[in-house]
Coordinates of C-alpha atoms and ligand atoms in Angstrom, one line a residue:
M1 CA 129.6 265.8 55.9
N2 CA 126.4 265.8 57.9
K3 CA 125.7 262.8 60.1
D4 CA 123.2 260.1 58.9
Y5 CA 124.6 260.7 55.4
L6 CA 123.8 257.6 53.3
W7 CA 125.7 257.5 50.0
W8 CA 123.1 255.9 47.8
R9 CA 120.2 258.0 49.2
D10 CA 121.8 261.4 49.8
G11 CA 124.6 261.2 47.2
I12 CA 124.8 261.3 43.5
T13 CA 125.6 258.5 41.1
Y14 CA 127.5 258.9 37.9
Q15 CA 127.1 256.4 35.2
I16 CA 130.2 255.6 33.1
Y17 CA 130.1 253.7 29.8
P18 CA 133.6 252.3 30.1
R19 CA 134.2 252.0 26.4
S20 CA 133.8 255.7 26.0
Y21 CA 135.3 257.4 29.0
A22 CA 139.1 257.4 28.8
D23 CA 141.4 255.2 26.8
S24 CA 144.8 254.6 28.5
N25 CA 146.5 252.4 25.9
N26 CA 145.2 254.0 22.7
D27 CA 143.4 251.1 21.2
G28 CA 140.3 253.3 20.8
I29 CA 138.4 251.7 23.6
G30 CA 138.0 253.3 27.0
D31 CA 139.3 251.1 29.9
L32 CA 139.7 250.9 33.7
P33 CA 143.1 252.6 33.9
G34 CA 141.5 255.4 31.9
I35 CA 138.8 255.7 34.5
I36 CA 141.3 255.6 37.3
S37 CA 143.1 258.5 35.7
K38 CA 139.9 260.5 35.9
L39 CA 139.0 259.8 39.5
D40 CA 140.2 263.2 40.6
Y41 CA 137.9 264.8 38.1
I42 CA 135.0 262.7 39.2
Q43 CA 135.7 263.4 42.9
D44 CA 136.0 267.1 42.1
L45 CA 132.6 267.0 40.4
G46 CA 131.2 265.9 43.7
V47 CA 129.6 262.6 43.0
D48 CA 129.4 259.7 45.5
A49 CA 129.2 256.7 43.3
I50 CA 130.1 255.4 39.9
W51 CA 127.9 252.9 38.1
L52 CA 130.0 251.1 35.5
S53 CA 128.2 249.6 32.6
P54 CA 129.4 246.0 32.2
I55 CA 133.1 245.4 32.4
F56 CA 133.0 241.6 32.2
P57 CA 134.4 239.5 29.3
S58 CA 132.0 239.9 26.4
P59 CA 132.0 239.2 22.7
D60 CA 130.3 242.6 22.5
V61 CA 127.3 241.8 20.3
D62 CA 125.5 244.0 22.8
F63 CA 128.7 245.8 24.0
G64 CA 129.1 244.2 27.4
Y65 CA 125.4 243.3 27.9
D66 CA 126.2 239.8 26.7
V67 CA 128.4 238.4 29.4
A68 CA 130.8 235.5 28.9
D69 CA 132.1 235.4 32.5
Y70 CA 130.6 237.0 35.5
T71 CA 133.6 237.0 37.8
A72 CA 136.4 238.3 35.5
I73 CA 137.3 241.6 33.8
D74 CA 137.3 241.9 30.0
P75 CA 140.9 242.2 28.9
K76 CA 140.0 245.2 26.7
F77 CA 139.1 247.0 29.9
G78 CA 142.1 245.8 31.9
T79 CA 142.9 243.2 34.5
M80 CA 141.4 242.2 37.8
A81 CA 144.4 244.0 39.4
D82 CA 143.2 247.2 37.5
F83 CA 139.8 246.7 38.9
D84 CA 141.1 246.2 42.4
R85 CA 143.0 249.4 42.0
L86 CA 140.0 251.2 40.7
L87 CA 138.0 250.1 43.7
A88 CA 140.7 251.1 46.2
E89 CA 141.3 254.5 44.5
A90 CA 137.6 255.2 44.3
H91 CA 137.0 254.2 47.9
H92 CA 140.0 256.4 48.9
R93 CA 138.0 259.3 47.5
D94 CA 134.7 258.3 49.1
I95 CA 133.4 257.2 45.7
H96 CA 131.4 254.0 45.7
I97 CA 131.3 251.4 42.9
I98 CA 128.2 250.0 41.4
L99 CA 128.5 247.1 38.9
D100 CA 126.0 246.3 36.2
L101 CA 124.9 242.7 36.5
V102 CA 123.2 241.3 33.4
L103 CA 121.8 238.1 34.8
N104 CA 118.7 237.6 32.6
H105 CA 120.8 236.2 29.8
T106 CA 124.4 235.4 29.1
S107 CA 126.4 235.6 25.9
D108 CA 126.1 232.6 23.6
Q109 CA 129.9 232.3 24.2
H110 CA 129.5 231.8 27.9
P111 CA 130.8 228.3 28.8
W112 CA 127.4 227.4 30.3
F113 CA 125.7 228.0 27.0
I114 CA 128.4 226.3 25.0
Q115 CA 127.7 223.2 27.2
S116 CA 124.0 223.7 27.2
Q117 CA 123.7 223.4 23.4
K118 CA 125.9 220.3 23.1
S119 CA 123.2 217.8 23.9
I120 CA 119.9 217.4 25.6
D121 CA 121.5 215.3 28.3
N122 CA 124.3 217.8 29.0
P123 CA 124.2 218.9 32.7
Y124 CA 124.0 222.5 31.5
H125 CA 121.2 222.0 29.0
D126 CA 118.5 223.0 31.5
W127 CA 120.4 226.2 32.4
Y128 CA 118.7 227.9 29.5
L129 CA 115.2 228.0 28.1
W130 CA 115.0 225.2 25.6
A131 CA 111.7 224.0 24.2
N132 CA 110.5 221.5 21.6
P133 CA 109.1 222.8 18.3
K134 CA 105.4 222.8 17.8
P135 CA 104.1 220.3 15.2
H136 CA 105.4 221.4 11.7
G137 CA 108.6 222.7 13.4
D138 CA 107.2 226.0 14.5
P139 CA 108.6 227.9 17.5
P140 CA 107.2 226.9 20.8
N141 CA 105.0 230.0 21.1
N142 CA 104.5 233.5 19.6
W143 CA 107.0 235.4 21.8
Q144 CA 109.1 238.0 20.1
A145 CA 112.5 239.4 20.7
I146 CA 112.7 243.1 21.4
F147 CA 115.7 243.4 19.1
G148 CA 113.6 241.9 16.2
G149 CA 112.0 238.7 15.0
S150 CA 111.0 235.6 17.0
A151 CA 112.4 235.2 20.4
W152 CA 113.1 231.5 19.6
E153 CA 116.2 230.3 17.8
Y154 CA 116.2 226.8 16.4
A155 CA 119.1 224.5 17.0
P156 CA 118.8 221.8 14.3
H157 CA 121.2 219.3 16.0
L158 CA 119.0 219.2 19.0
D159 CA 115.7 219.8 17.2
Q160 CA 114.9 222.3 19.9
Y161 CA 114.5 226.1 20.2
Y162 CA 116.1 228.3 22.8
Y163 CA 114.6 231.6 24.0
H164 CA 116.2 235.0 23.8
M165 CA 114.5 238.3 24.6
F166 CA 117.4 240.3 23.0
Y167 CA 119.8 239.2 20.3
K168 CA 120.0 235.5 19.5
E169 CA 123.6 235.8 20.9
Q170 CA 122.0 236.5 24.3
P171 CA 120.2 233.3 25.4
D172 CA 118.0 233.7 28.5
L173 CA 118.9 231.8 31.5
N174 CA 116.5 229.3 33.2
W175 CA 116.2 230.9 36.6
R176 CA 113.9 228.1 37.8
N177 CA 116.9 225.8 37.7
P178 CA 118.3 225.8 41.3
E179 CA 121.9 225.6 40.1
V180 CA 121.5 228.7 37.9
R181 CA 119.9 230.5 40.9
Q182 CA 122.8 229.6 43.1
A183 CA 125.4 230.5 40.5
M184 CA 123.9 233.9 40.2
L185 CA 123.6 234.5 43.9
D186 CA 127.3 233.6 44.1
V187 CA 128.0 236.4 41.7
F188 CA 126.6 238.9 44.1
S189 CA 128.7 237.5 47.0
Y190 CA 131.8 237.4 44.8
W191 CA 131.8 241.1 44.1
L192 CA 130.5 242.1 47.5
D193 CA 133.4 240.2 49.1
K194 CA 135.7 242.2 46.9
G195 CA 134.3 245.4 48.3
V196 CA 131.9 246.5 45.5
D197 CA 129.2 248.7 47.0
G198 CA 126.2 248.0 44.8
F199 CA 124.7 246.7 41.7
R200 CA 122.5 247.8 38.8
L201 CA 120.4 244.8 37.8
D202 CA 119.8 244.7 34.1
V203 CA 116.2 243.9 33.1
F204 CA 115.7 241.9 36.3
N205 CA 111.9 241.6 35.9
M206 CA 112.6 239.4 32.9
Y207 CA 114.3 236.6 34.8
F208 CA 111.1 234.6 34.9
K209 CA 108.7 233.9 32.1
D210 CA 105.5 231.9 32.1
K211 CA 106.3 228.3 32.9
A212 CA 103.6 227.0 30.5
L213 CA 105.0 229.2 27.7
R214 CA 101.6 230.6 26.9
D215 CA 101.2 232.8 23.9
N216 CA 101.0 236.5 24.5
P217 CA 97.7 238.0 23.6
P218 CA 97.6 240.4 20.6
K219 CA 97.3 244.2 20.6
L220 CA 97.7 246.9 18.0
G221 CA 101.3 248.0 17.3
L222 CA 103.8 248.7 14.6
R223 CA 106.5 245.9 15.0
G224 CA 105.8 242.3 15.8
F225 CA 107.1 242.9 19.3
D226 CA 104.6 245.8 19.9
R227 CA 101.7 243.8 18.6
Q228 CA 101.6 241.8 21.8
K229 CA 100.6 242.3 25.3
H230 CA 103.7 241.2 27.2
I231 CA 102.0 239.4 30.0
Y232 CA 103.7 236.0 29.8
D233 CA 107.3 236.8 28.8
N234 CA 108.2 239.0 31.8
S235 CA 107.2 240.2 35.3
Q236 CA 106.2 236.8 36.8
S237 CA 105.5 236.8 40.6
E238 CA 108.4 234.4 41.3
M239 CA 110.6 237.5 41.1
F240 CA 109.5 238.6 44.6
P241 CA 110.9 235.7 46.7
L242 CA 114.1 235.9 44.6
L243 CA 114.5 239.7 45.4
Q244 CA 114.1 238.8 49.1
E245 CA 116.9 236.3 48.7
I246 CA 119.2 238.8 46.9
R247 CA 118.4 241.4 49.5
D248 CA 119.3 239.0 52.3
I249 CA 122.8 238.6 50.8
L250 CA 123.1 242.4 50.3
D251 CA 122.1 243.1 53.8
Q252 CA 125.1 241.2 55.1
Y253 CA 127.2 244.1 53.7
P254 CA 126.6 247.4 55.4
Q255 CA 125.3 250.2 53.1
S256 CA 125.2 248.0 50.0
Y257 CA 122.7 248.9 47.3
T258 CA 120.8 247.5 44.4
V259 CA 119.0 249.5 41.7
G260 CA 116.9 247.6 39.2
E261 CA 116.1 248.3 35.6
T262 CA 112.6 247.1 34.8
F263 CA 111.6 246.2 31.3
L264 CA 108.1 246.7 29.9
A265 CA 106.9 247.8 33.3
D266 CA 104.9 250.9 34.2
P267 CA 105.9 253.0 37.2
A268 CA 103.4 251.3 39.5
Q269 CA 104.8 247.8 38.6
T270 CA 108.4 249.2 38.9
A271 CA 107.7 250.7 42.3
A272 CA 106.3 247.4 43.5
Y273 CA 109.8 245.9 43.3
C274 CA 111.3 248.4 45.7
G275 CA 111.3 248.3 49.5
E276 CA 113.1 246.9 52.5
D277 CA 112.9 243.2 51.5
K278 CA 113.2 243.9 47.8
L279 CA 115.4 246.3 45.8
H280 CA 116.6 249.6 47.2
A281 CA 115.5 251.4 44.1
A282 CA 114.5 251.1 40.5
F283 CA 114.6 253.4 37.5
N284 CA 111.5 255.5 36.6
F285 CA 111.6 255.6 32.8
D286 CA 108.4 257.6 32.8
F287 CA 110.2 260.7 34.1
A288 CA 113.0 260.5 31.5
D289 CA 110.4 260.2 28.7
N290 CA 108.9 263.6 29.3
R291 CA 108.9 266.4 26.8
W292 CA 110.0 269.9 27.9
H293 CA 107.2 270.9 30.2
P294 CA 107.6 271.6 33.9
K295 CA 104.1 270.2 34.7
R296 CA 104.9 266.9 33.1
F297 CA 108.1 266.4 35.1
L298 CA 106.3 267.4 38.2
D299 CA 103.5 265.0 37.5
S300 CA 105.7 262.0 36.8
A301 CA 107.9 262.8 39.8
T302 CA 104.9 263.0 42.2
S303 CA 103.2 259.9 40.9
W304 CA 106.5 258.1 41.2
Y305 CA 106.8 259.2 44.9
Q306 CA 103.2 258.1 45.5
A307 CA 103.7 254.7 43.8
L308 CA 106.8 253.9 45.9
P309 CA 106.3 252.1 49.2
E310 CA 107.2 254.0 52.3
D311 CA 110.4 252.1 52.8
A312 CA 111.8 252.8 49.4
W313 CA 113.7 255.8 48.2
P314 CA 113.2 257.3 44.7
N315 CA 115.8 258.1 42.2
N316 CA 115.7 260.2 39.0
F317 CA 117.6 260.1 35.7
L318 CA 117.2 261.8 32.4
S319 CA 120.0 260.0 30.3
N320 CA 121.6 256.6 30.0
H321 CA 123.3 254.4 27.5
D322 CA 120.0 253.4 25.9
C323 CA 118.3 256.6 24.9
P324 CA 119.3 260.0 23.4
R325 CA 120.9 262.3 25.9
A326 CA 118.7 264.8 27.7
A327 CA 120.8 267.7 26.2
T328 CA 120.1 266.3 22.7
R329 CA 116.4 266.0 23.4
Y330 CA 115.8 269.3 25.1
C331 CA 118.4 271.9 24.0
F332 CA 118.5 273.9 20.8
G333 CA 121.8 273.6 19.1
E334 CA 124.7 274.3 21.4
D335 CA 122.6 276.4 23.8
D336 CA 123.0 274.8 27.3
R337 CA 120.3 276.8 29.1
R338 CA 117.8 273.9 29.1
A339 CA 120.6 271.5 30.1
K340 CA 121.2 273.6 33.2
I341 CA 117.5 273.5 34.2
A342 CA 117.3 269.8 33.5
I343 CA 120.4 269.0 35.7
A344 CA 119.3 271.4 38.4
M345 CA 116.0 269.6 38.5
L346 CA 117.7 266.2 38.8
L347 CA 119.9 267.5 41.6
T348 CA 117.1 269.1 43.7
L349 CA 114.1 266.9 43.3
K350 CA 113.5 264.3 45.9
G351 CA 115.4 261.2 44.8
T352 CA 119.0 260.0 44.1
P353 CA 120.2 261.8 41.0
F354 CA 121.8 259.6 38.3
L355 CA 124.0 261.5 35.9
Y356 CA 125.3 260.0 32.7
Y357 CA 129.0 260.6 31.8
G358 CA 129.3 263.8 29.9
E359 CA 125.9 265.1 31.0
E360 CA 127.9 267.6 33.2
I361 CA 129.4 269.2 30.0
G362 CA 126.2 268.8 28.0
L363 CA 127.5 266.2 25.6
R364 CA 125.2 265.9 22.6
D365 CA 124.5 262.6 20.7
I366 CA 126.7 262.1 17.7
P367 CA 124.7 262.2 14.5
I368 CA 124.4 258.8 12.8
R369 CA 124.5 259.5 9.1
R370 CA 125.2 256.1 7.4
K371 CA 124.0 252.6 8.1
A372 CA 127.5 251.3 7.4
D373 CA 128.9 253.3 10.4
I374 CA 126.5 251.9 13.0
M375 CA 128.0 249.8 15.8
D376 CA 124.8 248.9 17.7
P377 CA 123.2 246.0 15.8
I378 CA 119.6 247.1 16.5
G379 CA 120.4 250.3 14.6
K380 CA 121.3 248.2 11.5
T381 CA 118.2 246.1 12.0
F382 CA 115.7 248.9 12.2
W383 CA 117.5 251.5 9.9
P384 CA 116.3 254.1 9.0
L385 CA 113.3 254.1 11.3
Y386 CA 115.6 253.7 14.3
K387 CA 119.3 254.2 14.3
G388 CA 120.3 252.4 17.5
R389 CA 122.1 253.7 20.5
D390 CA 125.5 254.8 19.2
G391 CA 124.5 258.4 19.4
C392 CA 124.6 258.6 23.2
R393 CA 127.7 256.3 23.6
A394 CA 130.3 258.5 22.0
P395 CA 133.6 259.3 23.6
M396 CA 133.9 261.7 26.5
Q397 CA 135.3 265.1 25.5
W398 CA 138.2 266.1 27.7
R399 CA 140.3 268.6 25.8
D400 CA 140.7 270.4 22.5
E401 CA 143.2 267.8 21.3
V402 CA 143.2 264.9 19.0
N403 CA 140.0 262.9 19.6
A404 CA 139.1 265.3 22.4
G405 CA 141.8 263.7 24.6
F406 CA 139.8 260.5 24.8
S407 CA 142.4 258.4 22.9
Q408 CA 145.4 258.8 20.6
G409 CA 144.1 255.8 18.6
E410 CA 141.0 255.6 16.4
P411 CA 138.0 255.8 18.8
W412 CA 135.5 252.9 18.5
L413 CA 132.8 255.6 17.9
P414 CA 133.6 259.0 16.5
V415 CA 134.0 262.0 18.8
H416 CA 131.3 264.7 18.4
E417 CA 132.5 267.4 16.1
N418 CA 131.7 270.1 18.6
F419 CA 134.6 268.9 20.8
P420 CA 137.0 271.9 20.2
Q421 CA 134.4 274.1 22.0
R422 CA 132.7 271.5 24.2
N423 CA 135.1 269.8 26.4
V424 CA 136.0 269.6 30.1
D425 CA 139.1 271.8 29.9
Q426 CA 137.2 274.6 28.2
Q427 CA 134.3 274.5 30.5
A428 CA 136.4 274.3 33.6
S429 CA 137.9 277.7 32.7
D430 CA 134.6 279.3 31.9
P431 CA 132.7 280.5 35.0
E432 CA 129.4 280.5 33.0
S433 CA 129.8 277.0 31.7
L434 CA 127.4 274.1 32.3
L435 CA 130.2 272.2 34.1
N436 CA 130.8 275.0 36.6
F437 CA 127.0 275.4 37.1
V438 CA 126.6 271.7 37.8
K439 CA 129.5 271.7 40.3
K440 CA 127.9 274.7 42.0
I441 CA 124.5 273.0 42.3
I442 CA 126.2 269.8 43.5
R443 CA 128.0 271.8 46.2
I444 CA 124.7 273.3 47.3
R445 CA 123.1 269.9 47.4
R446 CA 126.0 268.4 49.4
A447 CA 125.6 271.1 52.0
E448 CA 121.9 270.8 52.4
P449 CA 120.3 267.6 54.0
A450 CA 116.9 269.0 52.9
L451 CA 118.0 268.6 49.2
Q452 CA 119.3 265.1 49.9
R453 CA 116.6 263.5 52.0
G454 CA 114.0 266.2 52.7
D455 CA 110.3 265.9 52.2
F456 CA 108.9 267.3 48.9
T457 CA 106.0 269.6 48.4
P458 CA 105.1 271.1 45.0
L459 CA 104.6 274.9 44.9
I460 CA 102.3 275.5 42.0
Q461 CA 102.6 278.9 40.4
D462 CA 102.7 279.4 36.6
P463 CA 103.0 275.6 36.1
R464 CA 103.5 276.1 32.3
R465 CA 106.8 277.9 32.9
L466 CA 107.9 277.1 36.4
L467 CA 108.7 274.0 38.3
A468 CA 108.9 275.0 42.0
F469 CA 108.9 273.0 45.1
Q470 CA 109.8 273.0 48.7
R471 CA 112.2 270.6 50.4
T472 CA 112.1 270.3 54.2
Y473 CA 114.2 268.4 56.6
Q474 CA 114.0 268.9 60.4
D475 CA 114.2 272.7 60.8
D476 CA 115.4 273.4 57.3
Q477 CA 113.2 274.7 54.6
L478 CA 114.3 275.2 51.0
I479 CA 112.5 276.4 47.9
V480 CA 113.7 275.5 44.4
I481 CA 112.4 277.5 41.5
L482 CA 113.2 276.4 38.0
N483 CA 112.2 278.6 35.0
F484 CA 111.7 276.2 32.1
S485 CA 110.9 279.2 29.8
S486 CA 112.6 282.0 28.0
F487 CA 110.1 284.4 29.6
N488 CA 110.2 286.3 32.9
P489 CA 107.5 284.6 35.0
E490 CA 106.9 285.8 38.6
F491 CA 106.9 283.8 41.7
Q492 CA 105.4 284.8 45.1
I493 CA 107.8 283.9 47.9
P494 CA 106.1 282.5 50.9
L495 CA 106.3 284.6 54.1
G496 CA 109.5 284.6 56.0
K497 CA 113.1 285.6 55.5
W498 CA 114.8 283.8 52.7
E499 CA 118.4 283.7 51.5
S500 CA 119.5 282.7 48.0
L501 CA 121.9 279.8 47.9
I502 CA 122.6 280.6 44.3
E503 CA 123.7 284.1 45.0
P504 CA 124.2 284.6 48.7
G505 CA 123.4 288.0 50.0
K506 CA 121.2 289.0 47.1
P507 CA 118.0 290.7 48.3
I508 CA 114.9 288.6 47.9
P509 CA 111.7 290.6 47.1
S510 CA 108.3 289.1 48.0
T511 CA 107.6 288.7 44.3
L512 CA 110.5 287.3 42.4
S513 CA 110.8 288.0 38.7
L514 CA 112.8 285.2 37.1
K515 CA 115.2 285.6 34.3
P516 CA 114.9 283.2 31.3
Y517 CA 116.0 279.7 32.3
E518 CA 116.9 280.9 35.8
V519 CA 117.4 278.6 38.7
E520 CA 116.9 279.9 42.2
I521 CA 117.3 278.0 45.4
L522 CA 116.2 279.8 48.6
K523 CA 116.7 278.8 52.2
K524 CA 114.6 280.0 55.0
Q525 CA 116.5 282.0 57.6
H526 CA 115.7 281.3 61.3
E527 CA 114.4 284.5 62.9
P528 CA 116.0 285.2 66.2
Y529 CA 113.6 284.4 69.0
P530 CA 111.8 287.6 70.1
I531 CA 112.9 288.5 73.6
E532 CA 109.9 289.0 75.9
K533 CA 110.3 292.4 77.6
D534 CA 108.9 291.5 81.1
K535 CA 111.3 288.6 81.5
R536 CA 114.3 290.7 81.0
Ligands
LIG601 C1 119.2 246.7 29.2 C2 120.5 247.5 28.9 C3 120.6 247.5 27.4 C4 120.8 246.1 26.9 C5 119.6 245.2 27.3 C6 120.0 243.7 27.2 O1 118.1 247.3 28.7 O2 120.4 248.7 29.4 O3 121.7 248.3 27.0 O4 120.9 246.1 25.5 O5 119.3 245.4 28.7 O6 120.9 243.4 28.1
LIG602 CA1 141.9 251.0 25.8

């Protein structure tokens, strides 16, 4: 590996939704021993880090995003000993571990909240956002929960409301309380001391809300939540000194990393949270939202780079546990050609690529046909307008065996019916498969510092069909050409001698005619120095 290699900048992160990856004890729920059993596969894929969606004890109203204990492992996923083993086994393979910290809210089953709601004098009462009703018993203000209805839940025995941005089982913490703040900072230290490499911070820009609880102003929109400008219920400036404090802790551990998930923030606001005294990175949702058009991806990538401060490094993702998978959004049926382009783009653009488990084999969302089958509560609330997030959370497809080799028991979500054809085993043995393509591009990326940390310059030719750009690092120059179309657009190669990294040795004409959905990566060859005759 080249020197100066920095895992979170130059490497690739692979997000695992632990419930759905591999089930070791056949209770239908993926677990840590299951993940451990797949570490060789993950290493062979060529990624540098695993981001685990929450593995802490949780009543699972929001499947782990409602945490009941920040420093323990949920028994359904295994034990702390399993986690220690996962960490050791991953590190042994140069794979880093990123934990998902959900610190904006806890579960209503967290002992802190159980205390908090006991009485107004309880020492934990102030750990959450309690407020008195307005005259006539109305909620303290007009704030809405993203998961539906008022954000305020009334507790009759206290004659007070508590605030929750998500489900009512996810009460928001009062980050202005110094004890809460300290308890949370201790969570960082606890896991860092164990050897964890980084964190994904769930909706971190929600931690603070307007102190005076002012009403959000109205705007046009469909649902109650969308009919407000969310200026008072998130993104308060107190977040900045807190980020500095978090970063100070992180910086005591070499090469540690934080990536933040913003909520209701545009790319410019998101970028403002990144930098040397803030987060290492944050997710750019704007990029993932694009429809299939090379110019759109290019535009959101370049504006993201411009928005980020100099001392921050971008990242890119197309899929996660909250939205339909990229392959579901972009591909037609089982045709993986667009999935290849999409992943090649992630792996070659400037920015750390985040892959979502199964993206490497083109998992498609499972269809949600009946309300009664839905696991994600928001899918039930908003049915049939919105069916929730089960689609992208289905089991990983390993083999053409019962439940795709995920579990011998009844999986918590059904396996996609395409599993007999679409699975890791099958794709591993097919040289043309998406999996082998992804591994190849990853190998190329791992060998080329320019693809990892090089500068980025767009090369605009036929922008309706092609996404092309140059990556340069020190003396290396690479060109990436991605044909988003089923046509044969042409691309003029800049002067110089170029070699294909996709198909080494292949002659490169000055005008390249691309095959439908073709990916080409070219590297400039250094000409031997001309020998001056008179000096011989
Ligand atoms: C984040 C998570 C999402 C969760 C929500 C509440 O957006 O990604 O899955 O429901 O936060 O924690
Ligand atoms: Ca299990």
